Each structure stands twice: as structure tokens, then as C-alpha cells.
Short mmCIF file of C-alpha atoms in Angstrom, two decimals:
data_model
loop_
_atom_site.label_atom_id
_atom_site.label_comp_id
_atom_site.label_asym_id
_atom_site.label_seq_id
_atom_site.Cartn_x
_atom_site.Cartn_y
_atom_site.Cartn_z
CA UNK A 40 100.39 127.29 118.33
CA UNK A 41 103.41 125.05 117.65
CA UNK A 42 103.55 122.07 115.33
CA UNK A 43 106.70 120.21 116.33
CA UNK A 44 105.88 117.32 113.99
CA UNK A 45 107.50 117.08 110.55
CA UNK A 46 104.12 116.89 108.75
CA UNK A 47 101.72 119.73 107.98
CA UNK A 48 98.53 119.87 110.04
CA UNK A 49 95.21 120.85 108.43
CA UNK A 50 92.13 121.81 110.47
CA UNK A 51 94.01 121.27 113.72
CA UNK A 52 91.61 121.83 116.64
CA UNK A 53 92.59 124.47 119.19
CA UNK A 54 90.51 124.77 122.38
CA UNK A 55 90.98 127.55 124.94
CA UNK A 56 89.59 127.02 128.45
CA UNK A 57 88.08 130.38 129.37
CA UNK A 58 87.82 129.43 133.04
CA UNK A 59 91.62 129.53 133.22
CA UNK A 60 91.79 133.08 131.83
CA UNK A 61 91.46 136.14 134.04
CA UNK A 62 89.26 138.15 131.69
CA UNK A 63 87.40 140.04 134.38
CA UNK A 64 84.10 139.65 132.49
CA UNK A 65 81.91 137.00 130.86
CA UNK A 66 82.98 136.49 127.26
CA UNK A 67 79.98 136.76 124.95
CA UNK A 68 81.92 136.99 121.68
CA UNK A 69 85.46 136.47 120.41
CA UNK A 70 87.50 137.05 117.27
CA UNK A 71 90.62 135.04 116.39
CA UNK A 72 93.27 136.60 114.14
CA UNK A 73 96.11 134.93 112.22
CA UNK A 74 97.93 138.09 111.18
CA UNK A 75 95.33 140.09 109.28
CA UNK A 76 93.22 136.98 108.52
CA UNK A 77 90.23 136.21 110.72
CA UNK A 78 89.78 132.54 111.69
CA UNK A 79 86.25 131.20 112.28
CA UNK A 80 85.67 130.30 115.92
CA UNK A 81 82.90 129.51 118.38
CA UNK A 82 82.23 129.95 122.08
CA UNK A 83 80.67 126.93 123.81
CA UNK A 84 78.80 126.59 127.09
CA UNK A 85 79.90 123.17 128.29
CA UNK A 86 78.07 122.95 131.64
CA UNK A 87 74.68 124.46 130.83
CA UNK A 88 74.95 127.66 132.89
CA UNK A 89 74.51 129.98 129.85
CA UNK A 90 78.12 131.20 130.13
CA UNK A 91 80.85 130.30 127.66
CA UNK A 92 83.50 127.89 128.96
CA UNK A 93 85.56 127.17 125.84
CA UNK A 94 86.66 128.88 122.65
CA UNK A 95 87.30 126.52 119.73
CA UNK A 96 88.82 127.11 116.29
CA UNK A 97 90.76 125.27 113.57
CA UNK A 98 94.17 126.17 112.16
CA UNK A 99 96.34 125.02 109.27
CA UNK A 100 99.98 124.91 110.29
CA UNK A 101 103.02 123.57 108.39
CA UNK A 102 105.36 121.05 109.95
CA UNK A 103 108.09 122.30 112.26
CA UNK A 104 106.59 125.78 112.49
CA UNK A 105 104.69 127.97 114.94
CA UNK A 106 101.98 130.59 114.57
CA UNK A 107 101.23 133.54 116.79
CA UNK A 108 97.49 134.12 116.93
CA UNK A 109 95.62 137.01 118.54
CA UNK A 110 92.27 136.56 120.29
CA UNK A 111 90.01 139.49 121.15
CA UNK A 112 87.28 138.78 123.71
CA UNK A 113 84.27 140.98 124.33
CA UNK A 114 81.40 141.12 126.82
CA UNK A 115 79.12 142.26 123.97
CA UNK A 116 77.20 139.77 121.85
CA UNK A 117 77.97 139.55 118.14
CA UNK A 118 75.71 138.77 115.19
CA UNK A 119 78.65 137.61 113.11
CA UNK A 120 78.13 134.27 111.36
CA UNK A 121 80.84 132.01 109.96
CA UNK A 122 80.28 129.35 107.28
CA UNK A 123 78.91 126.23 108.97
CA UNK A 124 81.19 123.20 108.84
CA UNK A 125 79.31 121.12 111.42
CA UNK A 126 75.71 120.70 112.53
CA UNK A 127 73.87 118.89 115.34
CA UNK A 128 70.17 118.16 115.67
CA UNK A 129 67.82 116.67 118.23
CA UNK A 130 64.05 116.46 117.81
CA UNK A 131 61.07 115.06 119.70
CA UNK A 132 57.53 114.06 118.75
CA UNK A 133 54.61 116.15 119.95
CA UNK A 134 50.85 116.30 119.44
CA UNK A 135 49.66 114.87 116.09
CA UNK A 136 53.22 113.61 115.46
CA UNK A 137 54.55 117.13 115.04
CA UNK A 138 58.28 117.50 115.55
CA UNK A 139 60.02 120.08 117.71
CA UNK A 140 63.72 120.95 117.83
CA UNK A 141 65.02 120.33 121.34
CA UNK A 142 68.38 120.76 123.06
CA UNK A 143 68.04 117.62 125.16
CA UNK A 144 65.80 114.88 126.50
CA UNK A 145 65.84 113.11 129.86
CA UNK A 146 63.97 110.08 131.17
CA UNK A 147 64.14 107.49 133.97
CA UNK A 148 66.25 104.51 133.06
CA UNK A 149 63.19 102.25 133.25
CA UNK A 150 61.36 104.16 130.49
CA UNK A 151 61.56 103.06 126.85
CA UNK A 152 61.74 106.42 125.04
CA UNK A 153 63.79 105.25 122.06
CA UNK A 154 60.95 106.02 119.62
CA UNK A 155 59.84 109.28 121.27
CA UNK A 156 62.97 111.04 120.04
CA UNK A 157 63.39 111.55 116.31
CA UNK A 158 66.20 109.53 114.67
CA UNK A 159 66.37 107.81 118.09
CA UNK A 160 68.83 110.30 119.59
CA UNK A 161 70.95 113.33 118.66
CA UNK A 162 72.45 113.41 115.17
CA UNK A 163 75.55 115.40 114.23
CA UNK A 164 77.75 115.83 111.18
CA UNK A 165 80.73 117.43 109.48
CA UNK A 166 81.05 117.90 105.73
CA UNK A 167 82.44 114.36 105.51
CA UNK A 168 80.29 112.13 107.71
CA UNK A 169 77.33 112.02 110.07
CA UNK A 170 76.53 110.09 113.25
CA UNK A 171 73.73 109.55 115.75
CA UNK A 172 73.69 108.21 119.30
CA UNK A 173 70.93 105.77 120.26
CA UNK A 174 68.74 106.88 123.16
CA UNK A 175 68.59 103.55 124.96
CA UNK A 176 70.79 101.17 126.90
CA UNK A 177 72.89 100.47 123.79
CA UNK A 178 74.04 104.10 123.42
CA UNK A 179 75.41 102.95 120.06
CA UNK A 180 77.25 105.28 117.68
CA UNK A 181 75.53 104.75 114.31
CA UNK A 182 77.01 106.36 111.15
CA UNK A 183 75.49 108.26 108.22
CA UNK A 184 77.31 108.07 104.88
CA UNK A 185 77.76 111.00 102.48
CA UNK A 186 78.07 110.96 98.70
CA UNK A 187 79.24 114.56 98.44
CA UNK A 188 81.03 116.86 100.89
CA UNK A 189 78.27 118.96 102.46
CA UNK A 190 76.02 119.37 105.47
CA UNK A 191 72.67 117.71 104.87
CA UNK A 192 71.16 116.25 108.05
CA UNK A 193 69.08 119.41 108.56
CA UNK A 194 67.40 118.51 105.25
CA UNK A 195 67.29 114.71 105.43
CA UNK A 196 66.89 114.38 109.22
CA UNK A 197 68.97 111.19 108.92
CA UNK A 198 66.16 109.56 106.88
CA UNK A 199 66.35 110.81 103.26
CA UNK A 200 63.33 110.60 100.98
CA UNK A 201 63.43 108.61 97.75
CA UNK A 202 63.86 111.89 95.87
CA UNK A 203 66.78 112.94 98.07
CA UNK A 204 68.46 109.56 97.61
CA UNK A 205 68.04 109.90 93.85
CA UNK A 206 69.65 113.34 94.04
CA UNK A 207 72.81 112.11 95.76
CA UNK A 208 72.04 112.61 99.43
CA UNK A 209 73.51 110.33 102.07
CA UNK A 210 71.79 107.81 104.31
CA UNK A 211 71.99 105.57 107.36
CA UNK A 212 75.03 103.46 106.55
CA UNK A 213 75.19 100.58 109.00
CA UNK A 214 73.05 98.01 110.77
CA UNK A 215 74.66 97.97 114.19
CA UNK A 216 72.69 95.06 115.70
CA UNK A 217 73.82 94.72 119.35
CA UNK A 218 77.35 95.93 118.69
CA UNK A 219 79.06 99.16 119.70
CA UNK A 220 78.88 100.41 116.11
CA UNK A 221 81.53 103.06 115.56
CA UNK A 222 83.53 103.09 118.79
CA UNK A 223 80.77 103.35 121.40
CA UNK A 224 81.90 102.87 124.99
CA UNK A 225 80.58 99.67 126.53
CA UNK A 226 80.74 97.78 129.79
CA UNK A 227 82.76 94.55 129.90
CA UNK A 228 82.00 91.31 131.75
CA UNK A 229 85.23 89.54 130.83
CA UNK A 230 83.86 87.87 127.71
CA UNK A 231 81.23 90.16 126.14
CA UNK A 232 80.46 93.86 125.99
CA UNK A 233 77.57 95.06 128.14
CA UNK A 234 74.95 97.73 127.50
CA UNK A 235 74.81 100.77 129.80
CA UNK A 236 72.16 99.49 132.21
CA UNK A 237 70.56 99.56 134.70
CA UNK A 238 70.62 103.33 135.29
CA UNK A 239 68.45 105.70 137.33
CA UNK A 240 68.25 108.32 134.60
CA UNK A 241 69.45 108.80 131.03
CA UNK A 242 69.88 112.15 129.26
CA UNK A 243 71.04 112.95 125.74
CA UNK A 244 71.69 116.52 124.64
CA UNK A 245 73.21 118.81 122.04
CA UNK A 246 75.94 121.04 123.47
CA UNK A 247 77.08 122.75 120.26
CA UNK A 248 75.97 122.79 116.63
CA UNK A 249 78.78 124.58 114.81
CA UNK A 250 80.12 126.36 112.94
CA UNK A 251 83.50 124.92 113.99
CA UNK A 252 82.48 121.84 115.93
CA UNK A 253 79.42 119.84 116.96
CA UNK A 254 79.18 118.35 120.44
CA UNK A 255 76.61 115.91 121.80
CA UNK A 256 76.47 114.21 125.18
CA UNK A 257 74.96 111.13 126.77
CA UNK A 258 74.66 111.26 130.55
CA UNK A 259 73.65 108.41 132.84
CA UNK A 260 73.07 108.68 136.59
CA UNK A 261 73.29 105.73 138.94
CA UNK A 262 74.70 103.17 136.53
CA UNK A 263 75.01 99.96 138.54
CA UNK A 264 78.27 98.59 137.24
CA UNK A 265 80.95 96.34 138.73
CA UNK A 266 79.78 96.95 142.27
CA UNK A 267 79.63 100.74 141.89
CA UNK A 268 77.01 103.38 141.06
CA UNK A 269 78.55 105.53 138.36
CA UNK A 270 77.48 108.93 137.07
CA UNK A 271 78.98 109.05 133.57
CA UNK A 272 78.86 111.48 130.66
CA UNK A 273 80.02 110.40 127.22
CA UNK A 274 80.87 113.50 125.17
CA UNK A 275 81.26 113.21 121.39
CA UNK A 276 83.03 116.05 119.55
CA UNK A 277 83.22 116.33 115.75
CA UNK A 278 85.23 119.13 114.12
CA UNK A 279 84.85 120.66 110.69
CA UNK A 280 87.00 118.92 108.08
CA UNK A 281 87.14 115.80 110.27
CA UNK A 282 85.54 112.38 109.97
CA UNK A 283 86.80 111.25 113.37
CA UNK A 284 85.07 111.81 116.71
CA UNK A 285 86.83 112.70 119.94
CA UNK A 286 85.19 110.63 122.68
CA UNK A 287 85.45 111.77 126.31
CA UNK A 288 84.13 109.59 129.11
CA UNK A 289 83.66 111.83 132.17
CA UNK A 290 82.81 110.85 135.75
CA UNK A 291 81.89 112.87 138.85
CA UNK A 292 84.21 110.82 141.08
CA UNK A 293 87.61 109.23 140.53
CA UNK A 294 87.48 105.81 138.94
CA UNK A 295 88.78 102.72 140.69
CA UNK A 296 89.54 99.66 138.55
CA UNK A 297 86.30 99.55 136.59
CA UNK A 298 86.90 97.99 133.19
CA UNK A 299 85.23 99.29 130.02
CA UNK A 300 85.60 98.38 126.35
CA UNK A 301 85.54 100.12 122.97
CA UNK A 302 86.52 99.19 119.44
CA UNK A 303 84.93 98.59 116.05
CA UNK A 304 82.02 96.48 114.91
CA UNK A 305 82.71 93.17 113.19
CA UNK A 306 81.38 93.77 109.66
CA UNK A 307 79.94 91.19 107.27
CA UNK A 308 81.63 90.36 103.95
CA UNK A 309 84.83 92.02 105.13
CA UNK A 310 87.92 91.91 107.29
CA UNK A 311 89.70 93.82 110.05
CA UNK A 312 93.13 95.11 111.02
CA UNK A 313 95.07 95.81 114.20
CA UNK A 314 98.53 97.18 114.89
CA UNK A 315 98.40 95.60 118.39
CA UNK A 316 99.22 99.07 119.73
CA UNK A 317 95.82 100.70 120.21
CA UNK A 318 94.56 100.88 116.61
CA UNK A 319 91.67 98.74 115.36
CA UNK A 320 89.93 98.87 111.99
CA UNK A 321 87.21 97.00 110.12
CA UNK A 322 85.76 96.98 106.60
CA UNK A 323 82.73 95.20 105.20
CA UNK A 324 79.39 95.15 103.39
CA UNK A 325 75.86 94.70 104.71
CA UNK A 326 72.30 95.95 104.39
CA UNK A 327 72.14 99.22 106.37
CA UNK A 328 68.40 98.91 107.15
CA UNK A 329 65.67 96.29 106.97
CA UNK A 330 64.22 97.82 103.78
CA UNK A 331 66.05 96.03 100.94
CA UNK A 332 63.79 97.42 98.19
CA UNK A 333 64.72 101.10 98.17
CA UNK A 334 68.12 100.73 99.83
CA UNK A 335 71.30 99.09 98.63
CA UNK A 336 73.97 97.28 100.56
CA UNK A 337 76.55 99.65 102.05
CA UNK A 338 80.29 99.07 102.18
CA UNK A 339 81.77 100.85 105.17
CA UNK A 340 84.97 101.10 107.15
CA UNK A 341 85.64 102.21 110.70
CA UNK A 342 88.52 102.67 113.07
CA UNK A 343 89.13 103.27 116.77
CA UNK A 344 92.31 104.37 118.53
CA UNK A 345 92.76 103.76 122.27
CA UNK A 346 95.76 105.62 123.78
CA UNK A 347 98.35 103.59 125.65
CA UNK A 348 97.68 105.21 129.04
CA UNK A 349 94.18 103.70 129.29
CA UNK A 350 94.24 100.48 127.27
CA UNK A 351 94.55 97.14 129.01
CA UNK A 352 94.10 94.27 126.59
CA UNK A 353 93.23 93.64 122.97
CA UNK A 354 90.29 91.26 122.66
CA UNK A 355 87.02 90.63 120.84
CA UNK A 356 83.50 89.41 121.49
CA UNK A 357 80.73 88.13 119.22
CA UNK A 358 80.10 91.61 117.72
CA UNK A 359 83.23 93.72 118.11
CA UNK A 360 87.01 93.91 117.88
CA UNK A 361 88.00 95.61 121.14
CA UNK A 362 90.42 97.01 123.64
CA UNK A 363 89.54 96.94 127.32
CA UNK A 364 90.03 100.22 129.16
CA UNK A 365 90.88 101.29 132.70
CA UNK A 366 91.71 104.73 134.11
CA UNK A 367 92.09 104.37 137.91
CA UNK A 368 92.29 107.52 140.05
CA UNK A 369 91.13 109.77 137.21
CA UNK A 370 87.87 111.54 136.43
CA UNK A 371 87.74 110.16 132.91
CA UNK A 372 89.55 109.34 129.70
CA UNK A 373 89.63 110.12 125.98
CA UNK A 374 89.87 108.03 122.83
CA UNK A 375 89.01 108.46 119.13
CA UNK A 376 86.85 106.73 116.54
CA UNK A 377 86.20 107.25 112.82
CA UNK A 378 84.20 106.06 109.81
CA UNK A 379 84.07 106.00 106.00
CA UNK A 380 81.72 104.77 103.27
CA UNK A 381 82.69 103.40 99.88
CA UNK A 382 80.05 105.57 98.18
CA UNK A 383 81.87 108.78 99.11
CA UNK A 384 83.02 110.55 95.95
CA UNK A 385 85.86 112.04 98.02
CA UNK A 386 86.82 109.04 100.15
CA UNK A 387 88.66 105.72 100.15
CA UNK A 388 88.18 103.18 97.39
CA UNK A 389 88.91 99.94 99.17
CA UNK A 390 89.88 98.15 102.34
CA UNK A 391 93.63 98.39 101.74
CA UNK A 392 93.45 102.14 101.22
CA UNK A 393 91.27 102.60 104.31
CA UNK A 394 93.53 100.57 106.57
CA UNK A 395 96.55 102.55 105.32
CA UNK A 396 94.70 105.77 106.16
CA UNK A 397 93.98 104.55 109.70
CA UNK A 398 97.70 104.15 110.36
CA UNK A 399 98.32 107.73 109.22
CA UNK A 400 95.34 108.95 111.26
CA UNK A 401 96.88 107.43 114.39
CA UNK A 402 100.13 109.31 113.73
CA UNK A 403 98.21 112.60 113.45
CA UNK A 404 96.51 111.95 116.79
CA UNK A 405 99.83 111.15 118.44
CA UNK A 406 101.33 114.48 117.30
CA UNK A 407 99.00 117.23 118.54
CA UNK A 408 100.02 120.85 118.31
CA UNK A 409 101.11 122.66 121.47
CA UNK A 410 99.15 125.72 122.57
CA UNK A 411 100.77 128.38 124.73
CA UNK A 412 98.82 131.39 126.05
CA UNK A 413 100.92 134.53 126.45
#
């Protein structure tokens, strides 16, 4: 793993595609070594066939240096557990309003199942932030703010009790209205963003729940959009030690010139920034929920970075600051989005500080480490 950049990298994601390795067996466990130090890792089944497709881990690597790591794969399962740095959760209502943990939920596009799934879609978190994805045509990315660095959605289920709030737990941080919230991918009609509809079928699922990374997906089949019928999967990946999400939009056929949009929500009582080169940010204050008795106004910031290869034009609509996106002749594209809350004891203390961070965050994204398999 080589860091050719001048700056040190902390919690740098490394992903190994097992399908490109000639192991000769199905990997059921793996151990990653940095010298005599073991690095926490996880094997993930990305396509639902019960076989691992990727190995993921995080490394710290100084600027202008390289590390030689050793990976040992095995066809035997392991009971080893690493400290959890991420978590993902999806739940559904059953008889007598009992809740069950589920790995996914699917429904025809004509069905309104938004309230049949707890916290309205999958929720996922790192130590720094949490998010959920709405199970409806909005497919909005809605954030959860932390006060302290810790995993807590398993306890609060995105809706903390009064006692939990009094004891410093986080909460739903933003009223997203009809916007894209934190960087959700939207359709584009030339003037306004469009929800993901109509579709034949919509599925949301949890792919991975830690310890290194959490992955959730939203899949739509038969999306009638710009004269086409698209099968699209939006994959959201959150790594330990990170507040930013890697967003992958994946398609089963090469794209033509379909135009999409993503950016940041226009926030009340605030302002925004742009570097006119792919980076957008916003900062503001609003009520996060309709209940104004037991909840306080939240001050939040967000940012989205759209790489040059896919961005078309900087624009905005009534709810969002945006870039339009095209990726002709490809099976998909990737961009990044992130979030903060003023109530974090470990975070950013104002708009100026947050916007400065976003510029540094973009530089980190533009200088990934290089991975070579020997």
C-alpha cells in the first residue's frame, strides 16, 4: 500500500477484490498483518450468493511511504471478533407491532411501505455519524447527529428516548423535506430534481454491518426515466473513523446520456460554499422533527464532492445546491458525501471551520493510496 501524497493518511480504506485472486478455494476467513501487528478486517458478500467477494480493512500510513502487508486466507470459518467501528440495522414491523431484524425488504413500486419498515429504511453509522435511507420514491439520505464518539443506533434505533437524550445520545438531525438531504442521487428534469419513480420494484438491504465498514443498498427495477427503463443500485459505504459516505450508482447496462443530480440540501438560517470544481457545502439551523417540545433546533453542515469525470454543470433548484452528472458508456459512477452537527463534542464549531474542512476532505479523496498485490 503506497501513499504517494505528502500528507499522512489515517483509516485509509483498502479493498481487495477476491474474484480477481486465484485462491483455489472459497475464502471464509482472513487475517491481515502489518509486520507482527494484526489489522482488523472483514469479508463481505456483495452479490448475495453467500460467498465473500471483497476483503476490507483500514490502514494508517505516513506521507510519501509504503507498507508491505501480508494477508492469510482460509477456507475455515473463524470466530474471531474485532472491535466494532460501524453498524447497520434494518427492522420491520410484525404481529402486535413486534419488530424483527431483517437483512432487506422488497416491494412493488406502487406499494407505500414507508411506515412498514422501522426508521423508514436501513440505518447505519460509524463512531462519528449516522444515516438512514428513506424507503420510498425520495430515497433521501437523512443524517443522525452524535454528541460523543460511539456506536449507538443499536440502542436508540434512530429514535432516542427522553432518558437517552438526557444522557447524551444522538438523534435525527435534519428535516429533509423534499430535498436530497445529504447527497442523495436524484433524477433531473432540467430545472428541478426528481424522485426515483415510477419503478416496478424497490428493495433496500443491509450488505455489511461492520466491524470495519457498513454497507447498505437501494435497488430499483424498471425505473422509467428519460425514455429508458433503468435497473439501478445505489450503494452507500461508511468506514470506521469516517463521517463521509462513498456513494456508488450501479447499473446492469451501460448508460447513455441520462442526466442525474446530487449535492447538498439548502439549509435554513445558514449559507453554502462551492469551489466551482466539484465541491459543495452547506451549513444551517432548523427543527429536525415536527416535535418542538422535546427536541431543539439542530445546526448541521454537509458536503458533497462530485469527481470531474462525471460532473456536467453546477446548478441549484428550490431545495438543493447541485451538480448534474452523466457517465455515458459506463456501468455506473462514484461520488462522496458527508455531514456534521454542531452538537458534536469532537467536531467543528462553526460554518467557517466546516467549510475549511470540506476543502481538506476533497484533497484527501483526490489522493487515494495505491494498492499492489504481489
